[in-house]
PDB file of C-alpha atoms in Angstrom:
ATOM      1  CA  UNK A   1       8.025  -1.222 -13.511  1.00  0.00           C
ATOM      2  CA  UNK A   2       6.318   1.498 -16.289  1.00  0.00           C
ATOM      3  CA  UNK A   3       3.975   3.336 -14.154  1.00  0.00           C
ATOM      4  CA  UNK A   4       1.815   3.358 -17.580  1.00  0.00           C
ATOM      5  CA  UNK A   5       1.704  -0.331 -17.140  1.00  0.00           C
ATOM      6  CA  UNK A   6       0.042  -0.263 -13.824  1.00  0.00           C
ATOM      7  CA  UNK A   7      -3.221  -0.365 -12.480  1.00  0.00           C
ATOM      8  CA  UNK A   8      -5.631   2.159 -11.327  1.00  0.00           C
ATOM      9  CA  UNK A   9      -5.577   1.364  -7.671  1.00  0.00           C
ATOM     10  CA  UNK A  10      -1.614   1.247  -7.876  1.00  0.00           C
ATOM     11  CA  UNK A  11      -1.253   4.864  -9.082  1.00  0.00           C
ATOM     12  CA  UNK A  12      -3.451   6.331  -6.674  1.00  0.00           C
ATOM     13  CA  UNK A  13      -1.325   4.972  -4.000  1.00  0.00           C
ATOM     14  CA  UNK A  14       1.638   6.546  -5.927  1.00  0.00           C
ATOM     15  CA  UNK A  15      -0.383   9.752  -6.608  1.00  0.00           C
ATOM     16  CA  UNK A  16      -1.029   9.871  -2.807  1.00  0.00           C
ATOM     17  CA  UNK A  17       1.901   8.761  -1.216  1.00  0.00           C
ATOM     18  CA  UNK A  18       3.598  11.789  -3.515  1.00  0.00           C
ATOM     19  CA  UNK A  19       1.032  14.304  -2.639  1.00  0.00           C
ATOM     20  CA  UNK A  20       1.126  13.151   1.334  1.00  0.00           C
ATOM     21  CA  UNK A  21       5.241  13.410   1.426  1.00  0.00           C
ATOM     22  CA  UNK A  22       5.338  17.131  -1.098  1.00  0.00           C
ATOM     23  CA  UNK A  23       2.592  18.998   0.632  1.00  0.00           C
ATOM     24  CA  UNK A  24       1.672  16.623   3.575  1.00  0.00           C
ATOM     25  CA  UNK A  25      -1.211  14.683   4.819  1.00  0.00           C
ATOM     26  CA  UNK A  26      -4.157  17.289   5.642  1.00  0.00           C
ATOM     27  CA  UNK A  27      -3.370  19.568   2.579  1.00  0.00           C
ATOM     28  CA  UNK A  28      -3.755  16.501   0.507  1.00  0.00           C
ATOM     29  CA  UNK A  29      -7.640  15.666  -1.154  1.00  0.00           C
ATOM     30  CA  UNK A  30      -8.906  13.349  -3.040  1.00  0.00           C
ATOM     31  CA  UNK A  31      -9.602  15.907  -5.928  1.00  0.00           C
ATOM     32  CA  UNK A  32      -5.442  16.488  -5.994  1.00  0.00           C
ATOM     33  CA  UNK A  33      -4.912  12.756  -5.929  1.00  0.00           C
ATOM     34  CA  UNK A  34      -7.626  12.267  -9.058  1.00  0.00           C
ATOM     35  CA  UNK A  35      -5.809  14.869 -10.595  1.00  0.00           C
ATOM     36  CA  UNK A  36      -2.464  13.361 -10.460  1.00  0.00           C
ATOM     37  CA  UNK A  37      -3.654  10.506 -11.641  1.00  0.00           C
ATOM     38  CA  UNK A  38      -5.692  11.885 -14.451  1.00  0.00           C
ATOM     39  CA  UNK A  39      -9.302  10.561 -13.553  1.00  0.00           C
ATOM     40  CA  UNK A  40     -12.396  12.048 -11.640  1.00  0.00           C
ATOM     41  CA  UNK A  41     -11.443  12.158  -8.048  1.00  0.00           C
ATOM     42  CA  UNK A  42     -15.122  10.157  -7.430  1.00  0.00           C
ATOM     43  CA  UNK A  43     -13.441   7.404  -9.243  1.00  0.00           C
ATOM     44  CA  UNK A  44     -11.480   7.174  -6.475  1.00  0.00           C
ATOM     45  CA  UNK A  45     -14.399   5.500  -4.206  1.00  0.00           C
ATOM     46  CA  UNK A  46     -13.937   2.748  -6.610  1.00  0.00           C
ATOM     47  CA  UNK A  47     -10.877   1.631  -5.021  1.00  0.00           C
ATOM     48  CA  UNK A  48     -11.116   3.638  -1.609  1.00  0.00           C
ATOM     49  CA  UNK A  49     -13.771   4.272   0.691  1.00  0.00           C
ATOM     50  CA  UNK A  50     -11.959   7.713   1.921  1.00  0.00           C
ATOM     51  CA  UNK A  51      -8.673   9.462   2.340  1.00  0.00           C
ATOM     52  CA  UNK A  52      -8.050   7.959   5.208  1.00  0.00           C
ATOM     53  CA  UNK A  53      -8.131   4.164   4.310  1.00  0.00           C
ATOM     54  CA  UNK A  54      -5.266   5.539   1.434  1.00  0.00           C
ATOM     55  CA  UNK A  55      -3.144   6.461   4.358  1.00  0.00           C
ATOM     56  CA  UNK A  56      -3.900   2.970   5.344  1.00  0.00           C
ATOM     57  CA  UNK A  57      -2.537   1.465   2.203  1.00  0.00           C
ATOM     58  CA  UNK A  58       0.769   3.443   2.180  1.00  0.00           C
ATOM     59  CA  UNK A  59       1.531   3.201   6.068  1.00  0.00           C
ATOM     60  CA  UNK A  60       0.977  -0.636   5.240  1.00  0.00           C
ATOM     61  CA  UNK A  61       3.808  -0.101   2.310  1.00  0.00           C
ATOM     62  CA  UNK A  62       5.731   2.196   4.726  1.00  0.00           C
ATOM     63  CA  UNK A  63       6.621  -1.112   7.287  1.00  0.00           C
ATOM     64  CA  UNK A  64       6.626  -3.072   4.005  1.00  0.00           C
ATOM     65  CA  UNK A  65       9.464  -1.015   2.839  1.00  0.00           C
ATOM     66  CA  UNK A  66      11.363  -0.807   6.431  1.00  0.00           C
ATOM     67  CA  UNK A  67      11.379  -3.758   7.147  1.00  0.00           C
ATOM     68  CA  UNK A  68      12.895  -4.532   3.452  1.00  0.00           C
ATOM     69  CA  UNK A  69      15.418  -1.818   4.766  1.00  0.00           C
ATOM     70  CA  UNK A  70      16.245  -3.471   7.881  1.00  0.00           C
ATOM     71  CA  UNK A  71      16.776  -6.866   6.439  1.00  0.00           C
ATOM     72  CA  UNK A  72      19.372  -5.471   3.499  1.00  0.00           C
ATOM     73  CA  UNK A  73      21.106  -3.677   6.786  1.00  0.00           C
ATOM     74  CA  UNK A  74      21.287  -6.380   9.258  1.00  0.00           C
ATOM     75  CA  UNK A  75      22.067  -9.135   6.678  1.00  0.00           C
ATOM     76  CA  UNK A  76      25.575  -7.039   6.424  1.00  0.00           C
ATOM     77  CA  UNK A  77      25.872  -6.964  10.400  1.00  0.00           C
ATOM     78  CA  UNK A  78      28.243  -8.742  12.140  1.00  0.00           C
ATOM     79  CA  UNK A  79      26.684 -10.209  15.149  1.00  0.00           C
ATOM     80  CA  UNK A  80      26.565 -12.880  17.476  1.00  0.00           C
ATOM     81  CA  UNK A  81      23.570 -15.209  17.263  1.00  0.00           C
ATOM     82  CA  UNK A  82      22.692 -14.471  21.065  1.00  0.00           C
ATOM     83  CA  UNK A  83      22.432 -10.587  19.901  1.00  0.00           C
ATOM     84  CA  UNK A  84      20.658 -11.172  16.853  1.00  0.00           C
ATOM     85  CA  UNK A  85      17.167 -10.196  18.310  1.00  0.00           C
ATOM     86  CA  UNK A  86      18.512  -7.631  20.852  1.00  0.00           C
ATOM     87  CA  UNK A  87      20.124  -5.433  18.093  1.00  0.00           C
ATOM     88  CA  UNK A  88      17.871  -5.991  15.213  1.00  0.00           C
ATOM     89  CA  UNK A  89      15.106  -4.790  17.561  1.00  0.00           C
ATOM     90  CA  UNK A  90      17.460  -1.551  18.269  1.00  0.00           C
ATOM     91  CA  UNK A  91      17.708  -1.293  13.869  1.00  0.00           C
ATOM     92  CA  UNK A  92      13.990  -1.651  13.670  1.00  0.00           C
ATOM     93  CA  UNK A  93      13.046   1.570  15.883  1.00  0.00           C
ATOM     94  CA  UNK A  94      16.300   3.395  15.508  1.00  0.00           C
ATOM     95  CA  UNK A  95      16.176   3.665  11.856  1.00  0.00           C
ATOM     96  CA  UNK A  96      12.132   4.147  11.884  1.00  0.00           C
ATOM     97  CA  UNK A  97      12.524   7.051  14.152  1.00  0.00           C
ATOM     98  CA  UNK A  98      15.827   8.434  11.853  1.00  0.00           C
ATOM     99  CA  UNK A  99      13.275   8.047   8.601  1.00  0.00           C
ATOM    100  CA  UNK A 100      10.562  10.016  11.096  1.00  0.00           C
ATOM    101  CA  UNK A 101      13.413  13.220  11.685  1.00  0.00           C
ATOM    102  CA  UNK A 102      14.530  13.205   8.292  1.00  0.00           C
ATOM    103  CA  UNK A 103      11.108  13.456   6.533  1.00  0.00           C
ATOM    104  CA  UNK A 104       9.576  16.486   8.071  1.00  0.00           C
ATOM    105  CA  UNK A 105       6.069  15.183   5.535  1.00  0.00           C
ATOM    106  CA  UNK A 106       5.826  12.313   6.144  1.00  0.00           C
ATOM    107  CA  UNK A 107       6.209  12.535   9.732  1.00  0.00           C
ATOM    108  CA  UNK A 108       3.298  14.640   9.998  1.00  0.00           C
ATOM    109  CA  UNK A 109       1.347  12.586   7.602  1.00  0.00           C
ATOM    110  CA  UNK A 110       2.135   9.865   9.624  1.00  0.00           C
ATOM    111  CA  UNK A 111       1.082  11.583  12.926  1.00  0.00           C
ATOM    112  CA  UNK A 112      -2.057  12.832  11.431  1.00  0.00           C
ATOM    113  CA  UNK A 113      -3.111   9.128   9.963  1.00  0.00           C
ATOM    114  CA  UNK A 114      -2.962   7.595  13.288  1.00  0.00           C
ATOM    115  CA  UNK A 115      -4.594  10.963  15.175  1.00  0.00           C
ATOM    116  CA  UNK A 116      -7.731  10.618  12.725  1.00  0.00           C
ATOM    117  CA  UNK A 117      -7.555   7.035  13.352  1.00  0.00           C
ATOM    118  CA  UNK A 118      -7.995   7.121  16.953  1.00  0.00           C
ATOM    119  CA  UNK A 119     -10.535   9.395  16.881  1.00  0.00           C
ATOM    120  CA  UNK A 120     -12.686   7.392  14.502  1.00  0.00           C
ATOM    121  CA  UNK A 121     -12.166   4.600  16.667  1.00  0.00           C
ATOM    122  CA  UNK A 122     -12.893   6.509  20.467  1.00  0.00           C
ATOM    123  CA  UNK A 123     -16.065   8.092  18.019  1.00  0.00           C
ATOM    124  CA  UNK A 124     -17.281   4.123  17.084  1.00  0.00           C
ATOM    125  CA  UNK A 125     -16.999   3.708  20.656  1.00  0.00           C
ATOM    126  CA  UNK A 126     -19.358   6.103  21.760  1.00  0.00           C
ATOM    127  CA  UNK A 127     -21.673   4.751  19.137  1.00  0.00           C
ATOM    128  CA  UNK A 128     -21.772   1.177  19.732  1.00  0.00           C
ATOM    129  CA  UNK A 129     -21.519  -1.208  22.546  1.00  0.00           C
ATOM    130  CA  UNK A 130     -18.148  -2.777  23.660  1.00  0.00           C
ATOM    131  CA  UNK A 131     -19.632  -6.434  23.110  1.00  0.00           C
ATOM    132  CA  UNK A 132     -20.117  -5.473  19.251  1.00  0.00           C
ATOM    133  CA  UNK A 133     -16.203  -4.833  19.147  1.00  0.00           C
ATOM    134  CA  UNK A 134     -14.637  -7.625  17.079  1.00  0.00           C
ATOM    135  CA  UNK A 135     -11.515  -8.703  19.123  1.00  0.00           C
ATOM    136  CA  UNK A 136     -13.747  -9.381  22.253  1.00  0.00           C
ATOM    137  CA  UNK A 137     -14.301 -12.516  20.642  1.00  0.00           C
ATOM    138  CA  UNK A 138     -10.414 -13.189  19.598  1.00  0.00           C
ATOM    139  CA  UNK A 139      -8.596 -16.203  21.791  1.00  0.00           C
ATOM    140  CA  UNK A 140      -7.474 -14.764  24.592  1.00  0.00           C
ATOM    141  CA  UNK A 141      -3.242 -14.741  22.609  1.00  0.00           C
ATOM    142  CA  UNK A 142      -4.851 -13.124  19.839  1.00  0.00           C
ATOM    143  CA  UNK A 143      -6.329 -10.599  22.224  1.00  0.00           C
ATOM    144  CA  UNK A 144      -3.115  -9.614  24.141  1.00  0.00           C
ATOM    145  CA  UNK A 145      -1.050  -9.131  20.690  1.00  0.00           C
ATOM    146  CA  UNK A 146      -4.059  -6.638  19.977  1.00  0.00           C
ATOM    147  CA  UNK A 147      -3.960  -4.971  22.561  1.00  0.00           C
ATOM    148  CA  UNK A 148       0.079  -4.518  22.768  1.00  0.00           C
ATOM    149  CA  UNK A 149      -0.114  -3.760  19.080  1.00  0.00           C
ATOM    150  CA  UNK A 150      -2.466  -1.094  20.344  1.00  0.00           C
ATOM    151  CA  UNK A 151      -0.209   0.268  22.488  1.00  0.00           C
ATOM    152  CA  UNK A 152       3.210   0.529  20.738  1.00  0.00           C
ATOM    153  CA  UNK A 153       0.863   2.560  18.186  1.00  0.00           C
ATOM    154  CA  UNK A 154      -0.129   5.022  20.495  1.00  0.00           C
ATOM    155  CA  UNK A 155       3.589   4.900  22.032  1.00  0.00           C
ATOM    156  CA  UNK A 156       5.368   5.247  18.901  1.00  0.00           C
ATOM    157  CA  UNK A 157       2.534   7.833  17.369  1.00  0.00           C
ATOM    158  CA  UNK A 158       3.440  10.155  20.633  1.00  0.00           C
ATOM    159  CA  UNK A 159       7.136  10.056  19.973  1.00  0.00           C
ATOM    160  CA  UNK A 160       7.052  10.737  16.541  1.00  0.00           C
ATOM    161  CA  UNK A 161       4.746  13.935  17.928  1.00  0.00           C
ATOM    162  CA  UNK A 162       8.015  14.717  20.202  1.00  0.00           C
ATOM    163  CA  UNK A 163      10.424  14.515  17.130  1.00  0.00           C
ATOM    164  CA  UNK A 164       8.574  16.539  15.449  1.00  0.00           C
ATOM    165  CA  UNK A 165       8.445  19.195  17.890  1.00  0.00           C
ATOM    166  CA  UNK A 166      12.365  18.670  18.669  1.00  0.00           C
ATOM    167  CA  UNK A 167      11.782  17.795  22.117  1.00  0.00           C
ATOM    168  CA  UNK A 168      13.553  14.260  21.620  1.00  0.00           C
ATOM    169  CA  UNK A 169      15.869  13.301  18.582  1.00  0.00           C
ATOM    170  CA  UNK A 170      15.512   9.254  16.938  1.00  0.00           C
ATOM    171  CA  UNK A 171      18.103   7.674  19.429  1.00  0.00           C
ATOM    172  CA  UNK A 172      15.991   9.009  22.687  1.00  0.00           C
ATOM    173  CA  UNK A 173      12.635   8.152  20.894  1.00  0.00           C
ATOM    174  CA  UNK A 174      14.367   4.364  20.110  1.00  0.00           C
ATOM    175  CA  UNK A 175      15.330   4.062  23.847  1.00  0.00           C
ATOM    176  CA  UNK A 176      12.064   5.731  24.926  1.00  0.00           C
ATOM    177  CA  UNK A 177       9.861   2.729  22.688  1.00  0.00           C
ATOM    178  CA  UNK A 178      12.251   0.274  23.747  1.00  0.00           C
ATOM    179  CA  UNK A 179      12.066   0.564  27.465  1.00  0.00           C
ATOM    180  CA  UNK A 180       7.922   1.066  27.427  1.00  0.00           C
ATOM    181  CA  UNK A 181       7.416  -1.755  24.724  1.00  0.00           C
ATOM    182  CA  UNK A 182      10.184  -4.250  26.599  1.00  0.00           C
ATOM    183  CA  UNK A 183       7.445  -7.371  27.461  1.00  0.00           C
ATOM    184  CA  UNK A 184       4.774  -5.971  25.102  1.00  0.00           C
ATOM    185  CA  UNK A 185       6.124  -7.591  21.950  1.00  0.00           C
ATOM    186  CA  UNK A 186      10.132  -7.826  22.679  1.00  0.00           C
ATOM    187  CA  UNK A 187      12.002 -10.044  24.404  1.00  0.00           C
ATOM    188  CA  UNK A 188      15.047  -8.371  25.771  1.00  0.00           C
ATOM    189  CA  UNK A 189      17.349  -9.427  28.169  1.00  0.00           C
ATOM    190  CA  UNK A 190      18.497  -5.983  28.342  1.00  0.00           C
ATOM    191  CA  UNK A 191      18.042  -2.900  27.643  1.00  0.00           C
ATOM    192  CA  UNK A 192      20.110  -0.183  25.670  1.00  0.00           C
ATOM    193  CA  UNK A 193      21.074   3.255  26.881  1.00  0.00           C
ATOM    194  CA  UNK A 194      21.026   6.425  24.780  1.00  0.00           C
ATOM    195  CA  UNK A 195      24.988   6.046  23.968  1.00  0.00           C
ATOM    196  CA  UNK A 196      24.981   2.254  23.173  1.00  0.00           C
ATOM    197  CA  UNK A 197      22.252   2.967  20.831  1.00  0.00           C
ATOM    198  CA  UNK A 198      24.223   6.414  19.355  1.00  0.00           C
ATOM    199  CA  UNK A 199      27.299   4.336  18.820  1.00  0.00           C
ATOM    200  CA  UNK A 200      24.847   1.347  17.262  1.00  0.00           C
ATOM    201  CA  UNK A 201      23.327   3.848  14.550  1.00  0.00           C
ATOM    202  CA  UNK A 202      26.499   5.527  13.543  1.00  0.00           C
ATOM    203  CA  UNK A 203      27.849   2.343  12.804  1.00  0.00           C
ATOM    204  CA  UNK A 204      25.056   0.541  11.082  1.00  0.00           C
ATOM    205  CA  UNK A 205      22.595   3.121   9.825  1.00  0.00           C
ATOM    206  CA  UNK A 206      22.840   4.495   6.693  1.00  0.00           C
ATOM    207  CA  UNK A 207      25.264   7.511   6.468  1.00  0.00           C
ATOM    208  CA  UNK A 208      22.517   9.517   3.919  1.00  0.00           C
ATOM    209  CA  UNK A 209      19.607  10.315   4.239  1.00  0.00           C
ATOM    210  CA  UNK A 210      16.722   8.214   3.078  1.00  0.00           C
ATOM    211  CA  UNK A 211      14.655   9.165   0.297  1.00  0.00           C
ATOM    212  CA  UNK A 212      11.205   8.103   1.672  1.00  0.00           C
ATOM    213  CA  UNK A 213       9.558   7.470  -1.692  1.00  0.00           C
ATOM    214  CA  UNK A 214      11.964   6.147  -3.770  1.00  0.00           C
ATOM    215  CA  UNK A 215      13.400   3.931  -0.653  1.00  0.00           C
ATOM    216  CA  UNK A 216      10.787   3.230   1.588  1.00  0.00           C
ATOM    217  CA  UNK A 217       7.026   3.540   0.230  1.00  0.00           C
ATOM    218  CA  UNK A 218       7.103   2.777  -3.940  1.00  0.00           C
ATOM    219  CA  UNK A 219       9.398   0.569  -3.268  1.00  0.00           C
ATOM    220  CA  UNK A 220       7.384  -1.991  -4.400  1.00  0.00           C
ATOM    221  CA  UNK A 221       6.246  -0.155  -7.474  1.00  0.00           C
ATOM    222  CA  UNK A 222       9.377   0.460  -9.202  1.00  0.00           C
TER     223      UNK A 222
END
């Protein structure tokens, strides 16, 4: 797709998601995006409330993309059906985490969106009440998947932070996310170790290395 032929809201995503992965997150503004777009950066507010709800957009296009990822790699996997869910589970995180040490950027970018997030929310909950929060009133399934969905964020936010200070590498932070999420949202029957999961990604994971825009977040765009 002609990037001329697309709308305004599409190439500020592209603008940002560009500027977010080439100088990172915080050195980003909304003056840099405008300009890379060629408008007024206030014309931005037309389509975004704030930097922040951008970072929104593209993490949205970053699982978009992985997932996209994923299915191309498992579809060529030989498995059994009984280990369909334990080792596509093992693909999801291994190869997010892999994507996470290769993209030094977008790593912090993606650390940074969901540090300002939780401090927006933990500063709305000073503010307000806990009765006015929204999911109080979900059923109480729709509850629990927020709340684990709230906690394999924070989990998998944390290990990205220990990646990117090279205290873990993407297999450890897999097994790590794997053994605290097991009963959250997956359904294992086991769990891997650090070698079964070593010998899993050298097998299955792509050999080079992933280019994060052109792979993973425009995907969509191109």
């Amino acid at each position: 797709m002609s990037e001329t032929s697309l709308d305004t809201k599409s190439k500020i995503i592209i603008a940002a998601a560009t500027l977010f992965c080439e100088v990172g997150y915080e050195k980003t503004t909304l003056r840099m995006i405008g300009e890379r777009v060629g408008i007024r950066h206030v014309s931005i507010f037309n389509h975004f409330s704030n930097k922040t709800e951008i970072g929104g957009q593209i993490i949205k296009n970053y699982f978009q993309g992985h997932h996209k990822q994923c299915y191309a790699i498992s579809s060529m996997m030989d498995l059994k059906e009984d280990d369909e869910e334990y080792y596509r589970n093992i693909l999801f995180w291994a190869l997010h985490y892999k994507i996470h040490e290769e993209n030094e950027f977008f790593r912090k970018f993606y650390i940074s969106y969901f540090s300002e997030e939780s401090t927006m929310l933990a500063s709305s909950s000073h503010a307000s009440s806990m009765n006015e929060f929204s999911f109080l009133r979900f059923t109480v399934p729709e509850r629990r998947a927020f709340i684990n969905r709230s906690l394999i964020m924070a989990i998998d936010s944390n290990l990205a932070s220990l990646i990117d200070i090279s205290v873990i590498d993407y297999v450890q932070a897999t097994e790590l996310v794997l053994s605290r999420t097991n009963g959250l949202d997956v359904n294992l029957s086991k769990l891997p170790d650090e070698e079964e999961i070593r010998t899993f990604a050298s097998e299955y994971l792509p050999k080079h290395k992933i280019d994060i825009l052109k792979d993973i977040l425009l995907m969509e765009y191109q």
